[in-house]
C-alpha cells in the first residue's frame, strides 16, 4: 500500500505487529494534536470555545461519514468503556446473550449491573455456531445480543450481517464493540441491523489514546432514553442552553479536543487511502503470513484463513520464545501462553518475513 512509512517513526525503531494492542500514530496526527494545543497555549478559552462552537459538529460529521451513519446517530465519547457503561445504564436489566470469552470490558459492566446473562461457546474456542446462537435466543427469550466484532483472544471476526439479520428476525437488539475492527474493515452502520456500534480510536483507527465514538439507531434511542447528560448534551438556542434527550446526551463533558483532532486526521488518512483498499491490503498481507505459518506447520488458534479475521491472529507461545522476539525488537502481545500478531496498512511483507525468521 502506498503509505509513507517515515510518517510512522515507530516503524523505524522496530518491527511493529501490535496494532491490536495500540495503533501507531503518524507524524501528521501528532501535528494535528499539537496544532490545537498551540492555539490553546496562546489563546486559552478562545481556542477551546472556537472548537466547541465551530468544529465539534464537523468532527461528528467526519466520523459518521466514515462508518456510514447519520450525524444525528453519531456521538464523540471518551472511550468505548465510558459510552458502553452509559448506554447499558439506559436500557435497564434485560436478558442478554454474550460470548463466554469476550473482552472483560464488555462482560464486567453487565455483571456489575446485574443483567440476566446467558453465554454461548465457540467452535474449537474460535468460530461461532450461528444456528446454535439462534436456538439459544429462542429458548431463553433473549432480549439483547452484545458482542465484540473481533475477539481479542483469537482474532475471530464475527459475521455481523448474519448476526444482524438473526437479531432483526427475532426482534432483539444488537450492540457491537468495534474497537478491534473500526479502521481495519469497512463498516456501514446505516445498512446494518446493528442498534449500537461503539469503539475506541487508539487501535485500528490510529487516533491515539483518550477518544472514542458511538453510533445509535434513532428508533433504539427513542426506545431507551439516555440517563446521562452534561455540558456537551445541550443545544444553544437564542443564547441559552437547552437540553433535550438525544445522541448528544452521551457527550456529557468538555471534550478532549487535541484527541479528537488526532482522530480526525487519522480518519482523513484512511479516507484518502480508502477503507476498502486498507481492508483488502490487510487481508492479503495477513494471508501471506498465515500461509507461511501453515507451511511451517506452526499451530495457531483457529483456521489459516484471513477471511475469518480482521487483521490479526493468535498462536500458542512460550515465554522463552516471546523473549526472543523482544530481543530482536519485534513487537507483539504475549498473554496467557499465546502471542497476538497483527498487520495493518503500514506493515509490509518485509515486516512479516522478519517475524517469520524467529518463529
mmCIF file of C-alpha atoms in Angstrom:
data_model
loop_
_atom_site.group_PDB
_atom_site.id
_atom_site.type_symbol
_atom_site.label_atom_id
_atom_site.label_comp_id
_atom_site.label_asym_id
_atom_site.label_seq_id
_atom_site.Cartn_x
_atom_site.Cartn_y
_atom_site.Cartn_z
ATOM 1 C CA UNK A 1 0.000 0.000 0.000
ATOM 2 C CA UNK A 2 1.206 3.495 -0.847
ATOM 3 C CA UNK A 3 1.989 4.589 2.699
ATOM 4 C CA UNK A 4 4.928 6.766 3.671
ATOM 5 C CA UNK A 5 6.403 4.614 6.412
ATOM 6 C CA UNK A 6 8.546 7.523 7.537
ATOM 7 C CA UNK A 7 5.305 9.166 8.617
ATOM 8 C CA UNK A 8 5.159 6.496 11.334
ATOM 9 C CA UNK A 9 8.512 6.858 13.142
ATOM 10 C CA UNK A 10 7.896 3.828 15.370
ATOM 11 C CA UNK A 11 8.329 1.629 12.285
ATOM 12 C CA UNK A 12 11.943 2.760 12.011
ATOM 13 C CA UNK A 13 12.680 1.633 15.556
ATOM 14 C CA UNK A 14 11.127 -1.850 15.493
ATOM 15 C CA UNK A 15 9.089 -4.438 13.608
ATOM 16 C CA UNK A 16 5.665 -3.394 14.821
ATOM 17 C CA UNK A 17 2.943 -6.049 14.596
ATOM 18 C CA UNK A 18 0.893 -4.916 17.584
ATOM 19 C CA UNK A 19 -1.892 -2.667 16.287
ATOM 20 C CA UNK A 20 -4.391 -4.951 18.055
ATOM 21 C CA UNK A 21 -2.919 -3.573 21.303
ATOM 22 C CA UNK A 22 -2.298 0.032 20.232
ATOM 23 C CA UNK A 23 -2.212 1.523 16.752
ATOM 24 C CA UNK A 24 0.634 3.791 15.716
ATOM 25 C CA UNK A 25 0.012 7.471 15.118
ATOM 26 C CA UNK A 26 1.515 9.312 12.183
ATOM 27 C CA UNK A 27 3.585 12.471 12.367
ATOM 28 C CA UNK A 28 0.684 14.423 10.830
ATOM 29 C CA UNK A 29 -1.653 13.073 13.527
ATOM 30 C CA UNK A 30 0.801 14.336 16.129
ATOM 31 C CA UNK A 31 0.849 17.723 14.400
ATOM 32 C CA UNK A 32 -2.947 17.850 14.474
ATOM 33 C CA UNK A 33 -2.873 17.426 18.257
ATOM 34 C CA UNK A 34 -0.088 19.947 18.643
ATOM 35 C CA UNK A 35 -1.841 22.492 16.466
ATOM 36 C CA UNK A 36 -4.795 22.738 18.819
ATOM 37 C CA UNK A 37 -2.595 22.696 21.909
ATOM 38 C CA UNK A 38 -0.516 25.539 20.448
ATOM 39 C CA UNK A 39 -3.682 27.569 19.931
ATOM 40 C CA UNK A 40 -4.781 26.687 23.452
ATOM 41 C CA UNK A 41 -1.385 27.691 24.813
ATOM 42 C CA UNK A 42 -1.643 31.171 23.303
ATOM 43 C CA UNK A 43 -5.401 31.773 23.320
ATOM 44 C CA UNK A 44 -6.789 29.810 26.260
ATOM 45 C CA UNK A 45 -10.573 29.748 26.395
ATOM 46 C CA UNK A 46 -10.867 31.388 22.983
ATOM 47 C CA UNK A 47 -9.307 28.347 21.316
ATOM 48 C CA UNK A 48 -11.429 25.895 23.308
ATOM 49 C CA UNK A 49 -14.673 27.768 22.687
ATOM 50 C CA UNK A 50 -13.908 28.119 18.986
ATOM 51 C CA UNK A 51 -13.510 24.343 18.638
ATOM 52 C CA UNK A 52 -16.655 23.544 20.606
ATOM 53 C CA UNK A 53 -18.754 26.066 18.696
ATOM 54 C CA UNK A 54 -17.346 25.525 15.200
ATOM 55 C CA UNK A 55 -15.554 22.161 14.983
ATOM 56 C CA UNK A 56 -17.402 19.761 17.269
ATOM 57 C CA UNK A 57 -20.212 19.176 14.767
ATOM 58 C CA UNK A 58 -17.878 18.838 11.804
ATOM 59 C CA UNK A 59 -15.895 16.212 13.725
ATOM 60 C CA UNK A 60 -19.113 14.253 14.264
ATOM 61 C CA UNK A 61 -19.845 14.526 10.545
ATOM 62 C CA UNK A 62 -16.455 13.077 9.651
ATOM 63 C CA UNK A 63 -16.961 10.117 11.984
ATOM 64 C CA UNK A 64 -20.486 9.459 10.738
ATOM 65 C CA UNK A 65 -19.344 9.549 7.101
ATOM 66 C CA UNK A 66 -16.517 7.124 7.881
ATOM 67 C CA UNK A 67 -18.879 4.430 9.194
ATOM 68 C CA UNK A 68 -21.926 5.204 7.054
ATOM 69 C CA UNK A 69 -24.087 6.609 9.838
ATOM 70 C CA UNK A 70 -26.332 9.644 10.163
ATOM 71 C CA UNK A 71 -24.824 12.587 12.054
ATOM 72 C CA UNK A 72 -27.873 12.517 14.324
ATOM 73 C CA UNK A 73 -26.904 8.950 15.258
ATOM 74 C CA UNK A 74 -23.232 9.700 15.963
ATOM 75 C CA UNK A 75 -21.519 10.994 19.069
ATOM 76 C CA UNK A 76 -17.953 11.577 20.243
ATOM 77 C CA UNK A 77 -17.153 9.866 23.550
ATOM 78 C CA UNK A 78 -14.080 9.487 25.794
ATOM 79 C CA UNK A 79 -13.759 5.724 25.198
ATOM 80 C CA UNK A 80 -15.647 2.526 24.464
ATOM 81 C CA UNK A 81 -15.981 1.705 28.158
ATOM 82 C CA UNK A 82 -17.438 5.100 29.070
ATOM 83 C CA UNK A 83 -20.027 5.038 26.288
ATOM 84 C CA UNK A 84 -20.899 1.378 26.798
ATOM 85 C CA UNK A 85 -21.494 1.773 30.537
ATOM 86 C CA UNK A 86 -23.663 4.825 29.903
ATOM 87 C CA UNK A 87 -25.631 3.047 27.190
ATOM 88 C CA UNK A 88 -26.467 -0.099 29.143
ATOM 89 C CA UNK A 89 -27.471 2.081 32.090
ATOM 90 C CA UNK A 90 -30.194 3.477 29.859
ATOM 91 C CA UNK A 91 -31.661 0.110 28.831
ATOM 92 C CA UNK A 92 -32.268 -1.392 32.277
ATOM 93 C CA UNK A 93 -31.786 -5.003 33.297
ATOM 94 C CA UNK A 94 -32.502 -7.286 30.344
ATOM 95 C CA UNK A 95 -31.866 -10.845 29.213
ATOM 96 C CA UNK A 96 -28.536 -10.605 27.405
ATOM 97 C CA UNK A 97 -26.629 -13.184 25.380
ATOM 98 C CA UNK A 98 -22.825 -12.808 25.204
ATOM 99 C CA UNK A 99 -19.864 -14.862 24.050
ATOM 100 C CA UNK A 100 -18.347 -16.528 27.112
ATOM 101 C CA UNK A 101 -14.764 -15.440 26.293
ATOM 102 C CA UNK A 102 -15.497 -11.918 25.135
ATOM 103 C CA UNK A 103 -13.491 -8.907 26.269
ATOM 104 C CA UNK A 104 -13.685 -8.200 30.033
ATOM 105 C CA UNK A 105 -14.675 -4.566 29.438
ATOM 106 C CA UNK A 106 -17.753 -5.836 27.624
ATOM 107 C CA UNK A 107 -18.712 -8.506 30.158
ATOM 108 C CA UNK A 108 -17.914 -6.870 33.504
ATOM 109 C CA UNK A 109 -20.367 -3.932 33.291
ATOM 110 C CA UNK A 110 -23.207 -6.356 32.588
ATOM 111 C CA UNK A 111 -22.231 -8.392 35.623
ATOM 112 C CA UNK A 112 -21.890 -5.334 37.868
ATOM 113 C CA UNK A 113 -25.290 -4.026 36.780
ATOM 114 C CA UNK A 114 -26.804 -7.472 37.391
ATOM 115 C CA UNK A 115 -28.154 -8.154 33.921
ATOM 116 C CA UNK A 116 -29.613 -11.610 33.358
ATOM 117 C CA UNK A 117 -26.675 -13.073 31.454
ATOM 118 C CA UNK A 118 -26.571 -16.085 29.153
ATOM 119 C CA UNK A 119 -23.416 -17.222 27.392
ATOM 120 C CA UNK A 120 -22.565 -19.216 24.295
ATOM 121 C CA UNK A 121 -19.384 -21.101 23.422
ATOM 122 C CA UNK A 122 -17.249 -21.018 20.309
ATOM 123 C CA UNK A 123 -16.395 -23.871 17.987
ATOM 124 C CA UNK A 124 -12.925 -25.075 18.994
ATOM 125 C CA UNK A 125 -12.663 -21.842 21.019
ATOM 126 C CA UNK A 126 -12.631 -19.852 17.781
ATOM 127 C CA UNK A 127 -15.593 -19.502 15.411
ATOM 128 C CA UNK A 128 -19.317 -19.174 16.179
ATOM 129 C CA UNK A 129 -22.141 -21.619 15.555
ATOM 130 C CA UNK A 130 -24.813 -19.188 14.349
ATOM 131 C CA UNK A 131 -27.565 -21.794 14.295
ATOM 132 C CA UNK A 132 -26.818 -22.638 17.934
ATOM 133 C CA UNK A 133 -26.943 -18.914 18.780
ATOM 134 C CA UNK A 134 -30.363 -18.707 17.141
ATOM 135 C CA UNK A 135 -31.647 -21.686 19.120
ATOM 136 C CA UNK A 136 -30.400 -20.190 22.380
ATOM 137 C CA UNK A 137 -32.048 -16.853 21.621
ATOM 138 C CA UNK A 138 -35.357 -18.664 21.130
ATOM 139 C CA UNK A 139 -35.031 -20.972 24.133
ATOM 140 C CA UNK A 140 -34.050 -18.269 26.633
ATOM 141 C CA UNK A 141 -36.228 -15.436 25.279
ATOM 142 C CA UNK A 142 -33.125 -13.285 24.852
ATOM 143 C CA UNK A 143 -33.668 -9.515 24.507
ATOM 144 C CA UNK A 144 -30.132 -8.326 23.643
ATOM 145 C CA UNK A 145 -27.097 -9.798 21.906
ATOM 146 C CA UNK A 146 -23.952 -7.890 22.886
ATOM 147 C CA UNK A 147 -20.687 -8.858 21.235
ATOM 148 C CA UNK A 148 -17.255 -7.746 20.047
ATOM 149 C CA UNK A 149 -16.934 -7.656 16.268
ATOM 150 C CA UNK A 150 -13.469 -9.231 16.599
ATOM 151 C CA UNK A 151 -12.455 -11.429 19.522
ATOM 152 C CA UNK A 152 -9.371 -10.214 21.354
ATOM 153 C CA UNK A 153 -8.057 -13.691 22.321
ATOM 154 C CA UNK A 154 -8.303 -15.267 18.870
ATOM 155 C CA UNK A 155 -8.766 -12.636 16.143
ATOM 156 C CA UNK A 156 -12.050 -14.232 15.009
ATOM 157 C CA UNK A 157 -14.290 -11.788 13.123
ATOM 158 C CA UNK A 158 -17.994 -12.326 13.707
ATOM 159 C CA UNK A 159 -20.361 -12.196 10.743
ATOM 160 C CA UNK A 160 -22.242 -9.022 11.648
ATOM 161 C CA UNK A 161 -24.566 -9.265 8.665
ATOM 162 C CA UNK A 162 -25.689 -12.702 9.750
ATOM 163 C CA UNK A 163 -25.997 -11.721 13.407
ATOM 164 C CA UNK A 164 -27.866 -8.559 12.453
ATOM 165 C CA UNK A 165 -30.363 -10.435 10.288
ATOM 166 C CA UNK A 166 -30.800 -13.000 13.052
ATOM 167 C CA UNK A 167 -31.461 -10.349 15.687
ATOM 168 C CA UNK A 168 -33.862 -8.480 13.428
ATOM 169 C CA UNK A 169 -35.804 -11.667 12.669
ATOM 170 C CA UNK A 170 -36.117 -12.412 16.397
ATOM 171 C CA UNK A 171 -36.885 -8.761 17.232
ATOM 172 C CA UNK A 172 -33.997 -8.444 19.661
ATOM 173 C CA UNK A 173 -31.344 -5.729 19.877
ATOM 174 C CA UNK A 174 -27.708 -5.946 18.788
ATOM 175 C CA UNK A 175 -24.884 -3.943 20.408
ATOM 176 C CA UNK A 176 -21.379 -4.263 18.944
ATOM 177 C CA UNK A 177 -17.914 -3.336 20.199
ATOM 178 C CA UNK A 178 -15.943 -2.392 17.062
ATOM 179 C CA UNK A 179 -12.699 -1.358 18.766
ATOM 180 C CA UNK A 180 -10.822 -4.217 17.069
ATOM 181 C CA UNK A 181 -12.348 -3.614 13.627
ATOM 182 C CA UNK A 182 -13.100 0.083 13.069
ATOM 183 C CA UNK A 183 -10.335 1.386 10.837
ATOM 184 C CA UNK A 184 -9.393 -2.086 9.603
ATOM 185 C CA UNK A 185 -12.575 -3.175 7.830
ATOM 186 C CA UNK A 186 -15.438 -1.371 6.141
ATOM 187 C CA UNK A 187 -18.489 -0.829 8.349
ATOM 188 C CA UNK A 188 -21.758 0.638 7.078
ATOM 189 C CA UNK A 189 -23.890 1.370 10.106
ATOM 190 C CA UNK A 190 -26.888 2.621 8.135
ATOM 191 C CA UNK A 191 -27.192 -0.576 6.100
ATOM 192 C CA UNK A 192 -26.620 -2.846 9.083
ATOM 193 C CA UNK A 193 -29.057 -4.261 11.623
ATOM 194 C CA UNK A 194 -26.816 -3.080 14.467
ATOM 195 C CA UNK A 195 -28.611 -0.949 17.061
ATOM 196 C CA UNK A 196 -25.490 0.477 18.712
ATOM 197 C CA UNK A 197 -21.884 0.461 17.489
ATOM 198 C CA UNK A 198 -19.134 1.647 19.854
ATOM 199 C CA UNK A 199 -15.357 1.840 19.564
ATOM 200 C CA UNK A 200 -12.213 3.424 20.945
ATOM 201 C CA UNK A 201 -9.876 5.158 18.489
ATOM 202 C CA UNK A 202 -6.484 4.032 19.769
ATOM 203 C CA UNK A 203 -6.228 0.745 17.859
ATOM 204 C CA UNK A 204 -7.006 0.352 14.123
ATOM 205 C CA UNK A 205 -8.238 3.935 13.721
ATOM 206 C CA UNK A 206 -4.708 5.044 14.767
ATOM 207 C CA UNK A 207 -6.150 8.076 16.515
ATOM 208 C CA UNK A 208 -4.205 7.915 19.765
ATOM 209 C CA UNK A 209 -5.460 7.455 23.312
ATOM 210 C CA UNK A 210 -8.417 9.048 25.055
ATOM 211 C CA UNK A 211 -11.237 9.206 22.472
ATOM 212 C CA UNK A 212 -13.991 7.008 21.129
ATOM 213 C CA UNK A 213 -17.161 7.137 19.051
ATOM 214 C CA UNK A 214 -20.651 5.682 19.237
ATOM 215 C CA UNK A 215 -23.497 5.301 16.756
ATOM 216 C CA UNK A 216 -27.061 4.515 17.862
ATOM 217 C CA UNK A 217 -30.061 3.953 15.603
ATOM 218 C CA UNK A 218 -32.759 6.589 16.095
ATOM 219 C CA UNK A 219 -35.565 4.183 16.980
ATOM 220 C CA UNK A 220 -33.364 2.492 19.599
ATOM 221 C CA UNK A 221 -32.517 5.885 21.096
ATOM 222 C CA UNK A 222 -36.204 6.742 21.352
ATOM 223 C CA UNK A 223 -36.990 3.416 22.966
ATOM 224 C CA UNK A 224 -34.182 3.648 25.530
ATOM 225 C CA UNK A 225 -33.876 7.273 26.552
ATOM 226 C CA UNK A 226 -30.383 8.250 27.779
ATOM 227 C CA UNK A 227 -29.811 8.546 31.508
ATOM 228 C CA UNK A 228 -26.687 10.673 31.263
ATOM 229 C CA UNK A 229 -26.048 14.301 30.423
ATOM 230 C CA UNK A 230 -23.765 17.267 30.800
ATOM 231 C CA UNK A 231 -22.399 20.327 29.014
ATOM 232 C CA UNK A 232 -21.930 18.609 25.655
ATOM 233 C CA UNK A 233 -25.526 17.348 25.747
ATOM 234 C CA UNK A 234 -27.076 20.801 25.380
ATOM 235 C CA UNK A 235 -28.091 22.861 22.350
ATOM 236 C CA UNK A 236 -27.680 26.624 22.201
ATOM 237 C CA UNK A 237 -30.998 28.261 21.370
ATOM 238 C CA UNK A 238 -31.262 32.050 21.411
ATOM 239 C CA UNK A 239 -28.171 32.225 23.563
ATOM 240 C CA UNK A 240 -29.475 29.783 26.175
ATOM 241 C CA UNK A 241 -28.552 26.176 26.919
ATOM 242 C CA UNK A 242 -31.486 23.846 26.210
ATOM 243 C CA UNK A 243 -31.480 20.108 26.931
ATOM 244 C CA UNK A 244 -33.479 17.539 25.010
ATOM 245 C CA UNK A 245 -32.678 13.812 25.130
ATOM 246 C CA UNK A 246 -30.699 12.859 22.032
ATOM 247 C CA UNK A 247 -27.497 11.144 20.931
ATOM 248 C CA UNK A 248 -25.718 14.163 22.410
ATOM 249 C CA UNK A 249 -26.795 13.038 25.868
ATOM 250 C CA UNK A 250 -23.813 10.664 25.698
ATOM 251 C CA UNK A 251 -21.488 13.630 25.090
ATOM 252 C CA UNK A 252 -21.532 14.955 28.643
ATOM 253 C CA UNK A 253 -18.317 16.878 29.156
ATOM 254 C CA UNK A 254 -15.896 19.363 27.677
ATOM 255 C CA UNK A 255 -14.173 17.227 25.029
ATOM 256 C CA UNK A 256 -10.602 16.052 24.634
ATOM 257 C CA UNK A 257 -10.106 18.442 21.724
ATOM 258 C CA UNK A 258 -6.500 17.523 20.935
ATOM 259 C CA UNK A 259 -7.515 13.864 20.934
ATOM 260 C CA UNK A 260 -10.405 14.454 18.552
ATOM 261 C CA UNK A 261 -8.154 16.425 16.222
ATOM 262 C CA UNK A 262 -5.868 13.384 16.188
ATOM 263 C CA UNK A 263 -8.851 11.160 15.422
ATOM 264 C CA UNK A 264 -9.983 13.420 12.583
ATOM 265 C CA UNK A 265 -6.553 13.356 10.981
ATOM 266 C CA UNK A 266 -6.338 9.573 11.268
ATOM 267 C CA UNK A 267 -9.759 9.176 9.671
ATOM 268 C CA UNK A 268 -8.800 11.546 6.849
ATOM 269 C CA UNK A 269 -5.670 9.497 6.179
ATOM 270 C CA UNK A 270 -7.778 6.357 5.882
ATOM 271 C CA UNK A 271 -10.402 8.056 3.749
ATOM 272 C CA UNK A 272 -7.659 9.108 1.355
ATOM 273 C CA UNK A 273 -6.370 5.548 1.061
ATOM 274 C CA UNK A 274 -9.887 4.102 1.051
ATOM 275 C CA UNK A 275 -11.128 1.779 3.765
ATOM 276 C CA UNK A 276 -11.913 -0.950 1.212
ATOM 277 C CA UNK A 277 -8.318 -0.780 -0.045
ATOM 278 C CA UNK A 278 -6.996 -0.941 3.524
ATOM 279 C CA UNK A 279 -9.195 -3.954 4.289
ATOM 280 C CA UNK A 280 -8.011 -5.807 1.179
ATOM 281 C CA UNK A 281 -4.366 -4.937 1.790
ATOM 282 C CA UNK A 282 -4.542 -6.109 5.401
ATOM 283 C CA UNK A 283 -6.319 -9.317 4.398
ATOM 284 C CA UNK A 284 -3.787 -10.120 1.661
ATOM 285 C CA UNK A 285 -0.815 -9.438 3.919
ATOM 286 C CA UNK A 286 -2.303 -11.451 6.759
ATOM 287 C CA UNK A 287 -2.997 -14.339 4.388
ATOM 288 C CA UNK A 288 0.637 -14.211 3.253
ATOM 289 C CA UNK A 289 1.662 -14.606 6.884
ATOM 290 C CA UNK A 290 -0.861 -17.342 7.650
ATOM 291 C CA UNK A 291 0.142 -19.318 4.557
ATOM 292 C CA UNK A 292 3.767 -19.212 5.679
ATOM 293 C CA UNK A 293 2.852 -20.421 9.162
ATOM 294 C CA UNK A 294 0.782 -23.250 7.731
ATOM 295 C CA UNK A 295 3.702 -24.239 5.507
ATOM 296 C CA UNK A 296 5.946 -24.255 8.589
ATOM 297 C CA UNK A 297 3.270 -26.371 10.358
ATOM 298 C CA UNK A 298 3.036 -23.779 13.135
ATOM 299 C CA UNK A 299 -0.027 -24.116 15.341
ATOM 300 C CA UNK A 300 -2.364 -21.128 15.521
ATOM 301 C CA UNK A 301 -5.733 -20.579 17.197
ATOM 302 C CA UNK A 302 -8.430 -21.133 14.583
ATOM 303 C CA UNK A 303 -8.074 -21.648 10.855
ATOM 304 C CA UNK A 304 -5.450 -20.289 8.479
ATOM 305 C CA UNK A 305 -7.885 -18.054 6.576
ATOM 306 C CA UNK A 306 -7.658 -14.268 6.740
ATOM 307 C CA UNK A 307 -11.339 -14.095 5.739
ATOM 308 C CA UNK A 308 -12.361 -15.099 9.255
ATOM 309 C CA UNK A 309 -10.243 -12.302 10.783
ATOM 310 C CA UNK A 310 -9.990 -8.508 10.702
ATOM 311 C CA UNK A 311 -6.208 -8.155 10.905
ATOM 312 C CA UNK A 312 -4.618 -10.443 13.443
ATOM 313 C CA UNK A 313 -4.287 -13.955 14.802
ATOM 314 C CA UNK A 314 -3.115 -15.643 17.992
ATOM 315 C CA UNK A 315 -0.884 -18.669 18.415
ATOM 316 C CA UNK A 316 0.330 -20.726 21.387
ATOM 317 C CA UNK A 317 3.735 -19.474 22.536
ATOM 318 C CA UNK A 318 6.164 -19.946 25.368
ATOM 319 C CA UNK A 319 7.560 -17.099 27.433
ATOM 320 C CA UNK A 320 11.087 -18.008 26.320
ATOM 321 C CA UNK A 321 10.069 -17.759 22.669
ATOM 322 C CA UNK A 322 8.486 -14.387 23.298
ATOM 323 C CA UNK A 323 11.740 -13.159 24.823
ATOM 324 C CA UNK A 324 13.475 -13.992 21.530
ATOM 325 C CA UNK A 325 11.021 -11.759 19.689
ATOM 326 C CA UNK A 326 11.576 -8.971 22.212
ATOM 327 C CA UNK A 327 15.343 -9.258 21.931
ATOM 328 C CA UNK A 328 15.031 -8.878 18.165
ATOM 329 C CA UNK A 329 12.788 -5.826 18.524
ATOM 330 C CA UNK A 330 9.654 -7.476 17.179
ATOM 331 C CA UNK A 331 6.630 -6.031 18.968
ATOM 332 C CA UNK A 332 3.634 -8.315 19.574
ATOM 333 C CA UNK A 333 1.420 -9.046 22.592
ATOM 334 C CA UNK A 334 2.109 -12.028 24.877
ATOM 335 C CA UNK A 335 -0.791 -13.099 27.076
ATOM 336 C CA UNK A 336 -1.814 -16.334 28.812
ATOM 337 C CA UNK A 337 0.515 -18.604 26.854
ATOM 338 C CA UNK A 338 -0.073 -17.135 23.406
ATOM 339 C CA UNK A 339 1.078 -14.252 21.233
ATOM 340 C CA UNK A 340 -1.166 -11.936 19.248
ATOM 341 C CA UNK A 341 0.206 -10.762 15.908
ATOM 342 C CA UNK A 342 -1.458 -8.224 13.631
ATOM 343 C CA UNK A 343 -0.809 -6.398 10.370
ATOM 344 C CA UNK A 344 -2.147 -3.016 9.319
ATOM 345 C CA UNK A 345 -1.825 -0.794 6.268
ATOM 346 C CA UNK A 346 1.616 0.498 7.293
ATOM 347 C CA UNK A 347 3.100 -3.007 7.536
ATOM 348 C CA UNK A 348 4.900 -4.760 4.682
ATOM 349 C CA UNK A 349 5.957 -8.252 3.629
ATOM 350 C CA UNK A 350 9.407 -7.370 4.953
ATOM 351 C CA UNK A 351 7.877 -6.945 8.433
ATOM 352 C CA UNK A 352 6.171 -10.309 8.102
ATOM 353 C CA UNK A 353 9.311 -12.038 6.823
ATOM 354 C CA UNK A 354 11.331 -10.712 9.754
ATOM 355 C CA UNK A 355 8.767 -12.104 12.178
ATOM 356 C CA UNK A 356 8.823 -15.459 10.392
ATOM 357 C CA UNK A 357 12.605 -15.696 10.836
ATOM 358 C CA UNK A 358 12.145 -16.196 14.584
ATOM 359 C CA UNK A 359 9.022 -18.381 14.672
#
